[in-house]
Coordinates of N, CA and C in Angstrom, one line a residue:
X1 N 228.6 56.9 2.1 CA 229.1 55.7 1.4 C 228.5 54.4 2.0
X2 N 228.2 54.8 3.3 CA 227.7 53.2 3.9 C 226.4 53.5 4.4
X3 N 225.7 54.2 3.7 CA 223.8 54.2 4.0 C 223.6 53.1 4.8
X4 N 223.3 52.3 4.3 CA 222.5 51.0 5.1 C 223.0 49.9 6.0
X5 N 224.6 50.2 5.8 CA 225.3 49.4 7.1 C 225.9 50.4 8.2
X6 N 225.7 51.8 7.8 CA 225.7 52.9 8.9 C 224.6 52.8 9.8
X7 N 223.3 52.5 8.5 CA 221.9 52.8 9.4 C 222.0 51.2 10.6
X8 N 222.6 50.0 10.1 CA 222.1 49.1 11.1 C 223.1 49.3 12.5
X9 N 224.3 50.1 11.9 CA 225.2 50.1 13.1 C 225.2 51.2 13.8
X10 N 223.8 52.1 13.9 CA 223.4 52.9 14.3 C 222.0 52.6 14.9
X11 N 221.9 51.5 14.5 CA 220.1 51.3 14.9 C 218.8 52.1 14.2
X12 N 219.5 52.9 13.4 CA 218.6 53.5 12.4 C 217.9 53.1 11.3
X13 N 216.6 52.5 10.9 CA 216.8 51.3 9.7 C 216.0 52.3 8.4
X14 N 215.7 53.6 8.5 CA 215.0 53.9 7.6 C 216.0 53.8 6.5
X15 N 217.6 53.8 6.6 CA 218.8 53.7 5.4 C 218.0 52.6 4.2
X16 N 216.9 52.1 5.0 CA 216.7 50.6 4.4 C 216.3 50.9 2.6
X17 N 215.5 52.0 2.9 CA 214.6 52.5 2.0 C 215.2 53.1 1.1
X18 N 216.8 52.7 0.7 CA 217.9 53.5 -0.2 C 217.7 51.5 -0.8
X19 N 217.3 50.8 -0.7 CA 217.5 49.6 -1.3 C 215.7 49.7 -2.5
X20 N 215.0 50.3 -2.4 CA 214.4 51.2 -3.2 C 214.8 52.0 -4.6
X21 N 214.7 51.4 -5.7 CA 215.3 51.6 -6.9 C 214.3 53.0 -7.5
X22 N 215.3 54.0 -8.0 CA 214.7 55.4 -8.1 C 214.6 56.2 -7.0
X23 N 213.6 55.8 -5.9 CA 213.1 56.3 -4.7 C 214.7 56.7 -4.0
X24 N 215.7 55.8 -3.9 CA 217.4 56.5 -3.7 C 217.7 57.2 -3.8
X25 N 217.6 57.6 -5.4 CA 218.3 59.0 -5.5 C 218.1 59.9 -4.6
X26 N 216.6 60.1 -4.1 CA 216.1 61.2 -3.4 C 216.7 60.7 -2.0
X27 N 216.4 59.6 -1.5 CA 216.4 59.1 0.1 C 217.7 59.3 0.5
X28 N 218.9 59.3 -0.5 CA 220.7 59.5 0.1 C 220.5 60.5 0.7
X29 N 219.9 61.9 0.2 CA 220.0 63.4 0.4 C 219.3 63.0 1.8
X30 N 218.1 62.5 2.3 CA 217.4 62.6 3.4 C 218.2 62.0 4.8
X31 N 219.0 60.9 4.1 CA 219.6 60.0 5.0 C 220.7 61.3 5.8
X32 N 221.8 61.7 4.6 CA 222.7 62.7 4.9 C 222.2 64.2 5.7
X33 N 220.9 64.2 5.3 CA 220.2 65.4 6.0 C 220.3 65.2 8.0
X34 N 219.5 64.1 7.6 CA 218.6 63.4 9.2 C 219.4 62.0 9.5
X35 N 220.2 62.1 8.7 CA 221.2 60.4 9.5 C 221.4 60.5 11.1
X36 N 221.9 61.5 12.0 CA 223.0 61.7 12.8 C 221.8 61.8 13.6
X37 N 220.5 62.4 13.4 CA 219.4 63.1 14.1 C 218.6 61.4 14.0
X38 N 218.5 60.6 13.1 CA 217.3 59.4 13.7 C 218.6 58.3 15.0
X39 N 220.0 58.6 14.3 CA 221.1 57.9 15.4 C 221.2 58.7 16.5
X40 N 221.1 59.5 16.9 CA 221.2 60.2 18.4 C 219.6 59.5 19.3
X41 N 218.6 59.7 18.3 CA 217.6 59.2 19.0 C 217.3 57.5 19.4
X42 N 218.0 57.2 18.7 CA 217.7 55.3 18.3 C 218.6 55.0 19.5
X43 N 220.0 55.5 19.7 CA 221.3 55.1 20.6 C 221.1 55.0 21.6
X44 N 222.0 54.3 22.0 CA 221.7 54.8 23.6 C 223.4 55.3 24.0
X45 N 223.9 56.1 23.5 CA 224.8 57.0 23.6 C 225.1 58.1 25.3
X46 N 226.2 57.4 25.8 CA 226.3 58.1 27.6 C 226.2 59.5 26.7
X47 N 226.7 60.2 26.2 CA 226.8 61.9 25.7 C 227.3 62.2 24.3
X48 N 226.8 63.4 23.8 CA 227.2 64.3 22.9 C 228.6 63.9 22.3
X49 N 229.5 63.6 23.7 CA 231.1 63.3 22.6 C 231.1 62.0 22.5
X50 N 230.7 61.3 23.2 CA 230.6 60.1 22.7 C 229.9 59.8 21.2
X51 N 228.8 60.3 20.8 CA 227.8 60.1 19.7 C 229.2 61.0 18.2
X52 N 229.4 62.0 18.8 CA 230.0 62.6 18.0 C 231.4 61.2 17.7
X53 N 232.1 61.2 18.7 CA 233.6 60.7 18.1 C 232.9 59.2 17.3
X54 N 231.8 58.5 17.4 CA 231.3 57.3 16.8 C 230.8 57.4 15.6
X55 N 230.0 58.9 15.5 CA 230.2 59.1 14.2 C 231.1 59.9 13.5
X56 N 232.4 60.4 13.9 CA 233.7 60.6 13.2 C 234.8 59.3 13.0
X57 N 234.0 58.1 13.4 CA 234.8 56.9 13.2 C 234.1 56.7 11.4
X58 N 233.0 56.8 12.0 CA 232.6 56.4 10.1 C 232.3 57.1 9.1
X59 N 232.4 58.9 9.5 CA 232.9 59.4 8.4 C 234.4 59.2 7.9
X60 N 235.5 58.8 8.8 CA 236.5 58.5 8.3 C 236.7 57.2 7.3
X61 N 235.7 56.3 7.9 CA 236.0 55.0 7.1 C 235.1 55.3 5.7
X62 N 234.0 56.5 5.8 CA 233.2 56.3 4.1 C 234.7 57.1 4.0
X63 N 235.4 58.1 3.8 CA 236.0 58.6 3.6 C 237.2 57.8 2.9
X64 N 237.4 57.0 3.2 CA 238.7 56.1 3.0 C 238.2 55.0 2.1
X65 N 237.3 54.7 2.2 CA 236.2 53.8 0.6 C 236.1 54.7 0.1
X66 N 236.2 55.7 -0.1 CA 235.4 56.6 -0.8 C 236.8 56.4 -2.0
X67 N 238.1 57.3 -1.1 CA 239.1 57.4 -1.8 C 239.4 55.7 -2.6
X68 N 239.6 54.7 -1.8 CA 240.0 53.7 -2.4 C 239.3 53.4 -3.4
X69 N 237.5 53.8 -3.7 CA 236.8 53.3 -4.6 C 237.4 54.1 -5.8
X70 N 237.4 55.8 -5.9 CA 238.1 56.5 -6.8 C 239.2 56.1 -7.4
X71 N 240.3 55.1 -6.2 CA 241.6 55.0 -6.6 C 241.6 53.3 -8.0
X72 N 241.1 52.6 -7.4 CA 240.4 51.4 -8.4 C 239.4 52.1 -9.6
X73 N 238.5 52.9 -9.4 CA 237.9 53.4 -10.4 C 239.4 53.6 -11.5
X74 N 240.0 54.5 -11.3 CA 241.2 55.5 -11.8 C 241.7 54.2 -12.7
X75 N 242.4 53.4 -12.0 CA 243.1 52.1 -12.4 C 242.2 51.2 -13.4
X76 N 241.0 51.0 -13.0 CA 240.8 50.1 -14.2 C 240.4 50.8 -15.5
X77 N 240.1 52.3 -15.5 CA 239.7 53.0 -16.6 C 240.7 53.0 -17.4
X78 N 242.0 53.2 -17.0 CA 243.6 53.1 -17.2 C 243.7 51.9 -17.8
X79 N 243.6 51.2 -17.4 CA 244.2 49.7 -17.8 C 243.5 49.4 -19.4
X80 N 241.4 49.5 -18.7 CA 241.3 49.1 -20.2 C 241.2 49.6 -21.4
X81 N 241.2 51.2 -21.2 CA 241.8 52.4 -22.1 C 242.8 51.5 -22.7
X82 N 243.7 51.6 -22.2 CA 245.3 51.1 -22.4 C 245.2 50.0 -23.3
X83 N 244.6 49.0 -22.8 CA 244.2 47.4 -23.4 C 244.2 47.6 -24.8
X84 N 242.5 48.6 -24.5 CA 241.4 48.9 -25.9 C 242.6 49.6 -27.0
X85 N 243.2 50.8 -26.6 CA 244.1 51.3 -27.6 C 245.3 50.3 -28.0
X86 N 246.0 49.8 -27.4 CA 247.0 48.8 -27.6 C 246.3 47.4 -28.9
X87 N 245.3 47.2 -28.8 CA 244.3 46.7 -29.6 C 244.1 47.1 -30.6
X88 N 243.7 48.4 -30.8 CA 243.2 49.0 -31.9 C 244.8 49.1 -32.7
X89 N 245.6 49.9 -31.6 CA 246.7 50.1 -32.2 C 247.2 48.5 -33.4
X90 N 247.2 47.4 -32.5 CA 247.9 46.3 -33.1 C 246.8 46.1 -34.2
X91 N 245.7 46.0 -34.4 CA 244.8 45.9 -36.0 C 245.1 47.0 -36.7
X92 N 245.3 48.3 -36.3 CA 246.0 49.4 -37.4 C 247.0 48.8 -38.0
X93 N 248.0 48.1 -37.2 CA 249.3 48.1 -37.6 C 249.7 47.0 -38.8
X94 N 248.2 45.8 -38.3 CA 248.5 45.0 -39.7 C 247.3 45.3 -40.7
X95 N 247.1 46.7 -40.7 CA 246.2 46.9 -41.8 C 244.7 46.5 -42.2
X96 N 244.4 45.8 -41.0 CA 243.0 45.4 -41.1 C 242.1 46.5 -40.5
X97 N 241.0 46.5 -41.1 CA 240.2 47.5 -40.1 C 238.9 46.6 -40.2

């Protein structure tokens, strides 16, 4: 979820190349392949648990955008569903079409 502000808070900048229109689609899969492998090298990380719990901090936070983006997705599809029928509904009702 956070390609390019993972890659800067990792020191990794190839994420850059997801700002690349088309070329993205393919580069997400590369980033998620080789993310953790160009951040281990870029860091300067004392050890293994260290690198690991830094990136369990931000799989939790895409994790949690992730859900909140779904949760707002959900809600405004609702709402203007809701709106649009409520609408249609009220021109049915006075017989206009």
């Amino acid at each position: 979820m956070f390609n390019i502000i993972w890659g800067f808070g990792n020191k990794s900048y190839l994420p850059l190349l997801m700002l690349i229109p088309v070329f993205n689609l393919i580069w997400m899969f590369v980033c998620g392949f080789k993310g953790n492998e160009w951040a281990w090298k870029n860091g300067d990380y004392d050890s293994e648990e260290t690198f690991m719990k830094v990136q369990e901090t931000w799989n939790r936070a895409g994790l949690i955008y992730f859900i909140i983006s779904v949760v707002f997705s959900v809600v405004f599809f609702l709402f203007f569903f809701s709106t649009m029928m409520a609408m249609l509904a009220g021109i049915a009702s006075q017989g206009q079409y």
